[in-house]
PDB file of C-alpha atoms in Angstrom:
ATOM      1  CA  MET A   1     -78.944 -34.862  40.702  1.00  0.00           C
ATOM      2  CA  ALA A   2     -75.545 -35.854  41.858  1.00  0.00           C
ATOM      3  CA  ALA A   3     -75.859 -39.424  40.727  1.00  0.00           C
ATOM      4  CA  TRP A   4     -76.869 -38.191  37.262  1.00  0.00           C
ATOM      5  CA  GLY A   5     -73.795 -35.912  37.361  1.00  0.00           C
ATOM      6  CA  GLN A   6     -71.457 -38.840  38.174  1.00  0.00           C
ATOM      7  CA  ARG A   7     -73.184 -40.971  35.499  1.00  0.00           C
ATOM      8  CA  LEU A   8     -72.368 -38.092  32.841  1.00  0.00           C
ATOM      9  CA  ALA A   9     -69.090 -37.030  33.949  1.00  0.00           C
ATOM     10  CA  GLY A  10     -66.867 -36.515  31.393  1.00  0.00           C
ATOM     11  CA  VAL A  11     -69.609 -36.464  28.484  1.00  0.00           C
ATOM     12  CA  ARG A  12     -68.733 -34.178  25.686  1.00  0.00           C
ATOM     13  CA  GLY A  13     -71.030 -34.947  23.174  1.00  0.00           C
ATOM     14  CA  VAL A  14     -74.645 -36.282  22.673  1.00  0.00           C
ATOM     15  CA  LEU A  15     -76.093 -38.598  19.855  1.00  0.00           C
ATOM     16  CA  LEU A  16     -79.718 -38.390  19.319  1.00  0.00           C
ATOM     17  CA  ASP A  17     -82.029 -40.878  17.697  1.00  0.00           C
ATOM     18  CA  ILE A  18     -84.839 -39.524  15.608  1.00  0.00           C
ATOM     19  CA  SER A  19     -87.861 -41.619  15.239  1.00  0.00           C
ATOM     20  CA  GLY A  20     -89.409 -42.120  18.689  1.00  0.00           C
ATOM     21  CA  VAL A  21     -87.157 -39.618  20.400  1.00  0.00           C
ATOM     22  CA  LEU A  22     -87.712 -36.428  18.451  1.00  0.00           C
ATOM     23  CA  PHE A  23     -90.871 -37.137  16.561  1.00  0.00           C
ATOM     24  CA  ASP A  24     -93.413 -39.893  15.930  1.00  0.00           C
ATOM     25  CA  GLY A  25     -93.941 -40.437  12.151  1.00  0.00           C
ATOM     26  CA  ALA A  26     -97.247 -40.289  10.233  1.00  0.00           C
ATOM     27  CA  GLU A  27     -97.977 -40.843   6.481  1.00  0.00           C
ATOM     28  CA  GLY A  28     -95.966 -38.127   4.697  1.00  0.00           C
ATOM     29  CA  SER A  29     -95.471 -36.136   7.980  1.00  0.00           C
ATOM     30  CA  GLY A  30     -94.831 -36.374  11.703  1.00  0.00           C
ATOM     31  CA  VAL A  31     -95.664 -34.977  15.211  1.00  0.00           C
ATOM     32  CA  PRO A  32     -92.905 -33.704  17.606  1.00  0.00           C
ATOM     33  CA  ILE A  33     -92.623 -35.520  20.764  1.00  0.00           C
ATOM     34  CA  ALA A  34     -93.512 -33.090  23.640  1.00  0.00           C
ATOM     35  CA  GLY A  35     -90.473 -30.853  24.652  1.00  0.00           C
ATOM     36  CA  SER A  36     -88.275 -32.421  21.919  1.00  0.00           C
ATOM     37  CA  VAL A  37     -87.856 -29.300  19.883  1.00  0.00           C
ATOM     38  CA  GLU A  38     -87.034 -27.495  23.043  1.00  0.00           C
ATOM     39  CA  ALA A  39     -84.484 -30.130  24.175  1.00  0.00           C
ATOM     40  CA  VAL A  40     -82.429 -30.050  20.930  1.00  0.00           C
ATOM     41  CA  ALA A  41     -82.380 -26.275  20.941  1.00  0.00           C
ATOM     42  CA  ARG A  42     -81.017 -26.469  24.701  1.00  0.00           C
ATOM     43  CA  LEU A  43     -78.490 -28.953  23.728  1.00  0.00           C
ATOM     44  CA  LYS A  44     -77.238 -26.892  21.002  1.00  0.00           C
ATOM     45  CA  ARG A  45     -76.693 -23.750  23.325  1.00  0.00           C
ATOM     46  CA  SER A  46     -74.779 -26.123  25.758  1.00  0.00           C
ATOM     47  CA  ARG A  47     -70.984 -26.967  25.279  1.00  0.00           C
ATOM     48  CA  LEU A  48     -71.849 -30.270  24.159  1.00  0.00           C
ATOM     49  CA  LYS A  49     -71.537 -31.526  20.677  1.00  0.00           C
ATOM     50  CA  VAL A  50     -74.669 -32.944  18.910  1.00  0.00           C
ATOM     51  CA  ARG A  51     -75.286 -35.334  16.151  1.00  0.00           C
ATOM     52  CA  PHE A  52     -78.293 -37.202  14.988  1.00  0.00           C
ATOM     53  CA  CYS A  53     -77.959 -40.996  14.597  1.00  0.00           C
ATOM     54  CA  THR A  54     -80.819 -42.677  12.776  1.00  0.00           C
ATOM     55  CA  ASN A  55     -81.966 -45.790  10.921  1.00  0.00           C
ATOM     56  CA  GLU A  56     -84.641 -44.093   8.846  1.00  0.00           C
ATOM     57  CA  SER A  57     -85.034 -45.914   5.564  1.00  0.00           C
ATOM     58  CA  GLN A  58     -88.339 -44.645   4.287  1.00  0.00           C
ATOM     59  CA  LYS A  59     -87.291 -41.141   3.658  1.00  0.00           C
ATOM     60  CA  SER A  60     -84.101 -39.677   1.798  1.00  0.00           C
ATOM     61  CA  LEU A  61     -81.657 -37.559   4.094  1.00  0.00           C
ATOM     62  CA  GLY A  62     -82.887 -34.559   2.349  1.00  0.00           C
ATOM     63  CA  ASP A  63     -86.599 -35.099   3.060  1.00  0.00           C
ATOM     64  CA  LEU A  64     -86.076 -36.261   6.521  1.00  0.00           C
ATOM     65  CA  VAL A  65     -83.979 -33.076   7.459  1.00  0.00           C
ATOM     66  CA  ARG A  66     -86.582 -30.796   5.658  1.00  0.00           C
ATOM     67  CA  LEU A  67     -89.470 -32.673   7.757  1.00  0.00           C
ATOM     68  CA  LEU A  68     -87.731 -32.179  10.919  1.00  0.00           C
ATOM     69  CA  GLN A  69     -87.156 -28.414   9.897  1.00  0.00           C
ATOM     70  CA  GLN A  70     -90.761 -27.819   9.439  1.00  0.00           C
ATOM     71  CA  LEU A  71     -91.451 -29.170  12.685  1.00  0.00           C
ATOM     72  CA  GLY A  72     -89.295 -26.812  14.221  1.00  0.00           C
ATOM     73  CA  PHE A  73     -86.054 -28.521  14.917  1.00  0.00           C
ATOM     74  CA  ASP A  74     -82.592 -26.886  14.491  1.00  0.00           C
ATOM     75  CA  ILE A  75     -80.962 -29.455  12.194  1.00  0.00           C
ATOM     76  CA  SER A  76     -79.091 -29.649   8.878  1.00  0.00           C
ATOM     77  CA  GLU A  77     -78.105 -32.716   6.600  1.00  0.00           C
ATOM     78  CA  GLY A  78     -74.484 -32.308   7.636  1.00  0.00           C
ATOM     79  CA  GLU A  79     -75.374 -33.410  11.506  1.00  0.00           C
ATOM     80  CA  VAL A  80     -77.102 -36.593  10.575  1.00  0.00           C
ATOM     81  CA  THR A  81     -75.698 -40.008  10.321  1.00  0.00           C
ATOM     82  CA  ALA A  82     -78.155 -41.860   8.048  1.00  0.00           C
ATOM     83  CA  PRO A  83     -77.722 -45.631   6.691  1.00  0.00           C
ATOM     84  CA  ALA A  84     -78.650 -45.007   2.922  1.00  0.00           C
ATOM     85  CA  PRO A  85     -75.703 -42.631   2.207  1.00  0.00           C
ATOM     86  CA  ALA A  86     -73.340 -45.037   4.128  1.00  0.00           C
ATOM     87  CA  THR A  87     -74.721 -47.826   2.253  1.00  0.00           C
ATOM     88  CA  CYS A  88     -73.829 -46.153  -1.135  1.00  0.00           C
ATOM     89  CA  LEU A  89     -70.224 -45.555   0.060  1.00  0.00           C
ATOM     90  CA  ILE A  90     -69.672 -49.292   0.632  1.00  0.00           C
ATOM     91  CA  LEU A  91     -71.448 -50.255  -2.436  1.00  0.00           C
ATOM     92  CA  LYS A  92     -68.953 -48.207  -4.303  1.00  0.00           C
ATOM     93  CA  GLU A  93     -66.127 -49.107  -2.575  1.00  0.00           C
ATOM     94  CA  ARG A  94     -66.473 -52.827  -2.847  1.00  0.00           C
ATOM     95  CA  GLY A  95     -67.918 -52.785  -6.426  1.00  0.00           C
ATOM     96  CA  LEU A  96     -71.278 -54.161  -5.294  1.00  0.00           C
ATOM     97  CA  ARG A  97     -74.439 -54.018  -7.668  1.00  0.00           C
ATOM     98  CA  PRO A  98     -77.532 -54.424  -5.640  1.00  0.00           C
ATOM     99  CA  TYR A  99     -80.918 -55.766  -6.197  1.00  0.00           C
ATOM    100  CA  LEU A 100     -82.709 -52.947  -4.148  1.00  0.00           C
ATOM    101  CA  LEU A 101     -85.519 -54.201  -1.843  1.00  0.00           C
ATOM    102  CA  ILE A 102     -86.120 -50.543  -0.394  1.00  0.00           C
ATOM    103  CA  HIS A 103     -88.921 -47.817  -0.045  1.00  0.00           C
ATOM    104  CA  ASP A 104     -89.527 -45.822  -2.822  1.00  0.00           C
ATOM    105  CA  GLY A 105     -88.674 -42.624  -0.427  1.00  0.00           C
ATOM    106  CA  ILE A 106     -85.041 -43.523  -0.669  1.00  0.00           C
ATOM    107  CA  ARG A 107     -84.547 -44.844  -4.051  1.00  0.00           C
ATOM    108  CA  SER A 108     -83.124 -41.547  -5.268  1.00  0.00           C
ATOM    109  CA  GLU A 109     -80.176 -42.056  -2.820  1.00  0.00           C
ATOM    110  CA  PHE A 110     -79.112 -45.000  -5.023  1.00  0.00           C
ATOM    111  CA  ASP A 111     -79.473 -43.028  -8.265  1.00  0.00           C
ATOM    112  CA  GLN A 112     -75.742 -43.151  -8.950  1.00  0.00           C
ATOM    113  CA  ILE A 113     -75.466 -46.799  -8.119  1.00  0.00           C
ATOM    114  CA  ASP A 114     -75.174 -49.601 -10.624  1.00  0.00           C
ATOM    115  CA  THR A 115     -77.944 -51.914 -10.201  1.00  0.00           C
ATOM    116  CA  SER A 116     -77.394 -54.078 -13.439  1.00  0.00           C
ATOM    117  CA  ASN A 117     -76.800 -57.912 -12.896  1.00  0.00           C
ATOM    118  CA  PRO A 118     -77.053 -57.872  -9.098  1.00  0.00           C
ATOM    119  CA  ASN A 119     -74.327 -59.365  -7.003  1.00  0.00           C
ATOM    120  CA  CYS A 120     -75.683 -58.320  -3.635  1.00  0.00           C
ATOM    121  CA  VAL A 121     -79.000 -57.442  -1.999  1.00  0.00           C
ATOM    122  CA  VAL A 122     -79.543 -54.271  -0.121  1.00  0.00           C
ATOM    123  CA  ILE A 123     -82.831 -54.401   2.010  1.00  0.00           C
ATOM    124  CA  ALA A 124     -84.391 -51.611   3.941  1.00  0.00           C
ATOM    125  CA  ASP A 125     -87.820 -50.794   5.575  1.00  0.00           C
ATOM    126  CA  ALA A 126     -89.401 -51.181   2.301  1.00  0.00           C
ATOM    127  CA  GLY A 127     -93.136 -50.883   3.763  1.00  0.00           C
ATOM    128  CA  GLU A 128     -95.742 -51.936   1.093  1.00  0.00           C
ATOM    129  CA  SER A 129     -93.018 -53.202  -1.089  1.00  0.00           C
ATOM    130  CA  PHE A 130     -92.443 -56.224   1.063  1.00  0.00           C
ATOM    131  CA  SER A 131     -94.414 -58.378  -1.122  1.00  0.00           C
ATOM    132  CA  TYR A 132     -93.873 -61.911  -1.753  1.00  0.00           C
ATOM    133  CA  GLN A 133     -92.697 -61.372  -5.330  1.00  0.00           C
ATOM    134  CA  ASN A 134     -89.852 -58.757  -4.095  1.00  0.00           C
ATOM    135  CA  MET A 135     -88.957 -60.926  -1.139  1.00  0.00           C
ATOM    136  CA  ASN A 136     -88.641 -63.968  -3.363  1.00  0.00           C
ATOM    137  CA  LYS A 137     -86.673 -62.070  -5.948  1.00  0.00           C
ATOM    138  CA  ALA A 138     -84.117 -61.090  -3.122  1.00  0.00           C
ATOM    139  CA  PHE A 139     -83.988 -64.646  -2.264  1.00  0.00           C
ATOM    140  CA  GLN A 140     -83.431 -65.827  -5.623  1.00  0.00           C
ATOM    141  CA  VAL A 141     -80.597 -63.396  -6.257  1.00  0.00           C
ATOM    142  CA  LEU A 142     -78.840 -64.297  -3.053  1.00  0.00           C
ATOM    143  CA  MET A 143     -79.114 -68.041  -3.927  1.00  0.00           C
ATOM    144  CA  GLU A 144     -77.639 -67.648  -7.154  1.00  0.00           C
ATOM    145  CA  LEU A 145     -74.438 -66.015  -6.060  1.00  0.00           C
ATOM    146  CA  GLU A 146     -71.245 -67.882  -4.928  1.00  0.00           C
ATOM    147  CA  ASN A 147     -70.572 -65.520  -2.122  1.00  0.00           C
ATOM    148  CA  PRO A 148     -73.972 -64.010  -1.295  1.00  0.00           C
ATOM    149  CA  VAL A 149     -74.011 -60.408   0.229  1.00  0.00           C
ATOM    150  CA  LEU A 150     -77.142 -59.098   2.097  1.00  0.00           C
ATOM    151  CA  ILE A 151     -76.786 -55.677   3.540  1.00  0.00           C
ATOM    152  CA  SER A 152     -79.532 -54.438   5.730  1.00  0.00           C
ATOM    153  CA  LEU A 153     -80.281 -50.638   6.596  1.00  0.00           C
ATOM    154  CA  GLY A 154     -80.492 -51.393  10.353  1.00  0.00           C
ATOM    155  CA  LYS A 155     -82.248 -54.403  11.796  1.00  0.00           C
ATOM    156  CA  GLY A 156     -84.932 -53.081  14.079  1.00  0.00           C
ATOM    157  CA  ARG A 157     -87.962 -55.099  15.092  1.00  0.00           C
ATOM    158  CA  TYR A 158     -90.388 -52.309  14.971  1.00  0.00           C
ATOM    159  CA  TYR A 159     -90.922 -48.618  15.413  1.00  0.00           C
ATOM    160  CA  LYS A 160     -93.754 -46.256  16.370  1.00  0.00           C
ATOM    161  CA  GLU A 161     -95.965 -44.088  14.372  1.00  0.00           C
ATOM    162  CA  THR A 162     -98.844 -41.939  15.333  1.00  0.00           C
ATOM    163  CA  SER A 163    -101.198 -44.836  13.976  1.00  0.00           C
ATOM    164  CA  GLY A 164     -99.371 -47.341  16.048  1.00  0.00           C
ATOM    165  CA  LEU A 165     -96.472 -50.006  15.994  1.00  0.00           C
ATOM    166  CA  MET A 166     -95.177 -50.732  12.635  1.00  0.00           C
ATOM    167  CA  LEU A 167     -93.070 -53.908  11.835  1.00  0.00           C
ATOM    168  CA  ASP A 168     -89.533 -53.028  10.833  1.00  0.00           C
ATOM    169  CA  VAL A 169     -86.790 -54.461   8.482  1.00  0.00           C
ATOM    170  CA  GLY A 170     -85.422 -56.814  10.860  1.00  0.00           C
ATOM    171  CA  ALA A 171     -87.991 -59.514  10.417  1.00  0.00           C
ATOM    172  CA  TYR A 172     -87.609 -59.519   6.824  1.00  0.00           C
ATOM    173  CA  VAL A 173     -83.929 -59.711   7.345  1.00  0.00           C
ATOM    174  CA  LYS A 174     -84.309 -62.584   9.515  1.00  0.00           C
ATOM    175  CA  ALA A 175     -86.457 -64.335   6.889  1.00  0.00           C
ATOM    176  CA  LEU A 176     -83.799 -64.002   4.032  1.00  0.00           C
ATOM    177  CA  GLU A 177     -81.017 -65.113   6.729  1.00  0.00           C
ATOM    178  CA  TYR A 178     -82.770 -68.094   7.449  1.00  0.00           C
ATOM    179  CA  ALA A 179     -83.797 -69.100   4.039  1.00  0.00           C
ATOM    180  CA  CYS A 180     -80.222 -68.372   2.482  1.00  0.00           C
ATOM    181  CA  GLY A 181     -78.157 -69.661   5.421  1.00  0.00           C
ATOM    182  CA  ILE A 182     -76.260 -66.395   5.571  1.00  0.00           C
ATOM    183  CA  GLU A 183     -76.004 -63.397   7.944  1.00  0.00           C
ATOM    184  CA  ALA A 184     -76.715 -59.898   6.854  1.00  0.00           C
ATOM    185  CA  GLU A 185     -74.166 -57.029   7.136  1.00  0.00           C
ATOM    186  CA  VAL A 186     -75.883 -54.256   9.051  1.00  0.00           C
ATOM    187  CA  VAL A 187     -75.300 -50.597   8.165  1.00  0.00           C
ATOM    188  CA  GLY A 188     -77.035 -48.702  10.938  1.00  0.00           C
ATOM    189  CA  LYS A 189     -77.652 -49.368  14.575  1.00  0.00           C
ATOM    190  CA  PRO A 190     -76.599 -51.414  16.465  1.00  0.00           C
ATOM    191  CA  SER A 191     -73.656 -51.990  14.330  1.00  0.00           C
ATOM    192  CA  PRO A 192     -70.509 -50.805  16.120  1.00  0.00           C
ATOM    193  CA  GLU A 193     -69.085 -49.351  12.829  1.00  0.00           C
ATOM    194  CA  TYR A 194     -71.995 -47.207  12.519  1.00  0.00           C
ATOM    195  CA  PHE A 195     -71.657 -45.769  16.015  1.00  0.00           C
ATOM    196  CA  LYS A 196     -67.853 -45.273  15.400  1.00  0.00           C
ATOM    197  CA  SER A 197     -68.583 -43.286  12.144  1.00  0.00           C
ATOM    198  CA  ALA A 198     -70.867 -40.996  13.984  1.00  0.00           C
ATOM    199  CA  LEU A 199     -68.444 -40.291  16.690  1.00  0.00           C
ATOM    200  CA  GLN A 200     -65.590 -39.745  14.052  1.00  0.00           C
ATOM    201  CA  GLU A 201     -67.691 -36.929  12.640  1.00  0.00           C
ATOM    202  CA  MET A 202     -68.041 -35.573  16.228  1.00  0.00           C
ATOM    203  CA  GLY A 203     -64.224 -35.900  16.772  1.00  0.00           C
ATOM    204  CA  LEU A 204     -64.880 -37.858  20.152  1.00  0.00           C
ATOM    205  CA  GLU A 205     -63.955 -41.062  21.704  1.00  0.00           C
ATOM    206  CA  ALA A 206     -66.733 -43.368  22.831  1.00  0.00           C
ATOM    207  CA  HIS A 207     -66.389 -42.693  26.413  1.00  0.00           C
ATOM    208  CA  GLN A 208     -66.874 -38.966  25.712  1.00  0.00           C
ATOM    209  CA  ALA A 209     -70.463 -39.565  24.303  1.00  0.00           C
ATOM    210  CA  VAL A 210     -73.895 -40.636  25.363  1.00  0.00           C
ATOM    211  CA  MET A 211     -76.524 -42.134  23.112  1.00  0.00           C
ATOM    212  CA  ILE A 212     -80.191 -41.235  23.629  1.00  0.00           C
ATOM    213  CA  GLY A 213     -82.900 -43.530  22.158  1.00  0.00           C
ATOM    214  CA  ASP A 214     -86.196 -45.435  22.530  1.00  0.00           C
ATOM    215  CA  ASP A 215     -84.594 -48.720  21.325  1.00  0.00           C
ATOM    216  CA  ILE A 216     -83.098 -50.748  24.186  1.00  0.00           C
ATOM    217  CA  VAL A 217     -81.291 -53.027  21.620  1.00  0.00           C
ATOM    218  CA  GLY A 218     -80.385 -50.706  18.584  1.00  0.00           C
ATOM    219  CA  ASP A 219     -79.758 -47.602  20.502  1.00  0.00           C
ATOM    220  CA  VAL A 220     -78.938 -48.393  24.015  1.00  0.00           C
ATOM    221  CA  GLY A 221     -77.382 -51.947  23.541  1.00  0.00           C
ATOM    222  CA  GLY A 222     -75.533 -50.872  20.331  1.00  0.00           C
ATOM    223  CA  ALA A 223     -73.879 -47.823  21.868  1.00  0.00           C
ATOM    224  CA  GLN A 224     -72.938 -49.738  24.987  1.00  0.00           C
ATOM    225  CA  GLN A 225     -71.287 -52.331  23.098  1.00  0.00           C
ATOM    226  CA  CYS A 226     -69.243 -49.579  21.343  1.00  0.00           C
ATOM    227  CA  GLY A 227     -68.180 -48.326  24.591  1.00  0.00           C
ATOM    228  CA  MET A 228     -70.590 -45.343  24.925  1.00  0.00           C
ATOM    229  CA  ARG A 229     -73.097 -44.491  27.688  1.00  0.00           C
ATOM    230  CA  ALA A 230     -76.648 -44.637  26.708  1.00  0.00           C
ATOM    231  CA  LEU A 231     -80.045 -43.373  27.893  1.00  0.00           C
ATOM    232  CA  GLN A 232     -83.460 -44.829  27.067  1.00  0.00           C
ATOM    233  CA  VAL A 233     -86.324 -42.375  26.747  1.00  0.00           C
ATOM    234  CA  ARG A 234     -89.940 -43.522  27.484  1.00  0.00           C
ATOM    235  CA  THR A 235     -91.197 -42.475  24.294  1.00  0.00           C
ATOM    236  CA  GLY A 236     -91.487 -44.006  20.807  1.00  0.00           C
ATOM    237  CA  LYS A 237     -91.490 -47.727  20.883  1.00  0.00           C
ATOM    238  CA  PHE A 238     -90.564 -47.879  24.609  1.00  0.00           C
ATOM    239  CA  ARG A 239     -92.592 -50.420  26.306  1.00  0.00           C
ATOM    240  CA  ALA A 240     -93.136 -51.106  30.028  1.00  0.00           C
ATOM    241  CA  ARG A 241     -90.957 -54.035  31.600  1.00  0.00           C
ATOM    242  CA  GLY A 242     -92.141 -57.357  30.093  1.00  0.00           C
ATOM    243  CA  HIS A 243     -92.993 -55.964  26.671  1.00  0.00           C
ATOM    244  CA  GLN A 244     -89.371 -54.734  25.783  1.00  0.00           C
ATOM    245  CA  PRO A 245     -87.684 -56.722  22.934  1.00  0.00           C
ATOM    246  CA  VAL A 246     -84.550 -58.801  23.904  1.00  0.00           C
ATOM    247  CA  SER A 247     -81.139 -59.019  22.414  1.00  0.00           C
ATOM    248  CA  PRO A 248     -80.957 -61.894  19.682  1.00  0.00           C
TER     249      PRO A 248
END
């Protein structure tokens, strides 16, 4: 216990991943991970600031929060840093009109975004929409641009649902990067800017917060690169030594 006390000395806030840490997703629903509802409640009763930091890109922020509330979590939309709202701000600030290769579940997040005559591509965990036709359309849009812009909502390799491991957006991003000879801009973990925006909402410096997640690259590695401390849980996509993804 003393060792843990030393490691967490000075921590004033906790950033929590959602998928694989609080719950495992299922078709249209989810299952809380044992003890997670109680853990969140206990954190909120403490003196620590709590914020949720997710790469979820198959559910709108509203739908995600409502699902978590139904599962018993004490959570509100204002406590969540999510990639779709952050991406919309970037698109508006830079005057970008995206071709959207995304899941229907988050399409409503982009209702106020001009998608005519695309001058960039936004890619997320599109699930069944990752067809050859849609990937090729994204490729064509990028190749026709003088300065192609590819924005990815996270860059995870895989995640866990109750049915098993699921391929994430990162694999498809890599395909477009390779084909087009470009590098995607990541809005989400492990981007340092994404962690910094969450810390800003908490009013904390990086050294005052700890990130808790199941992804050794996106959660733990990303947080550490930002100057935060980080803990990996043994739930979700966690794999025993020898099966963990390595940093690119």
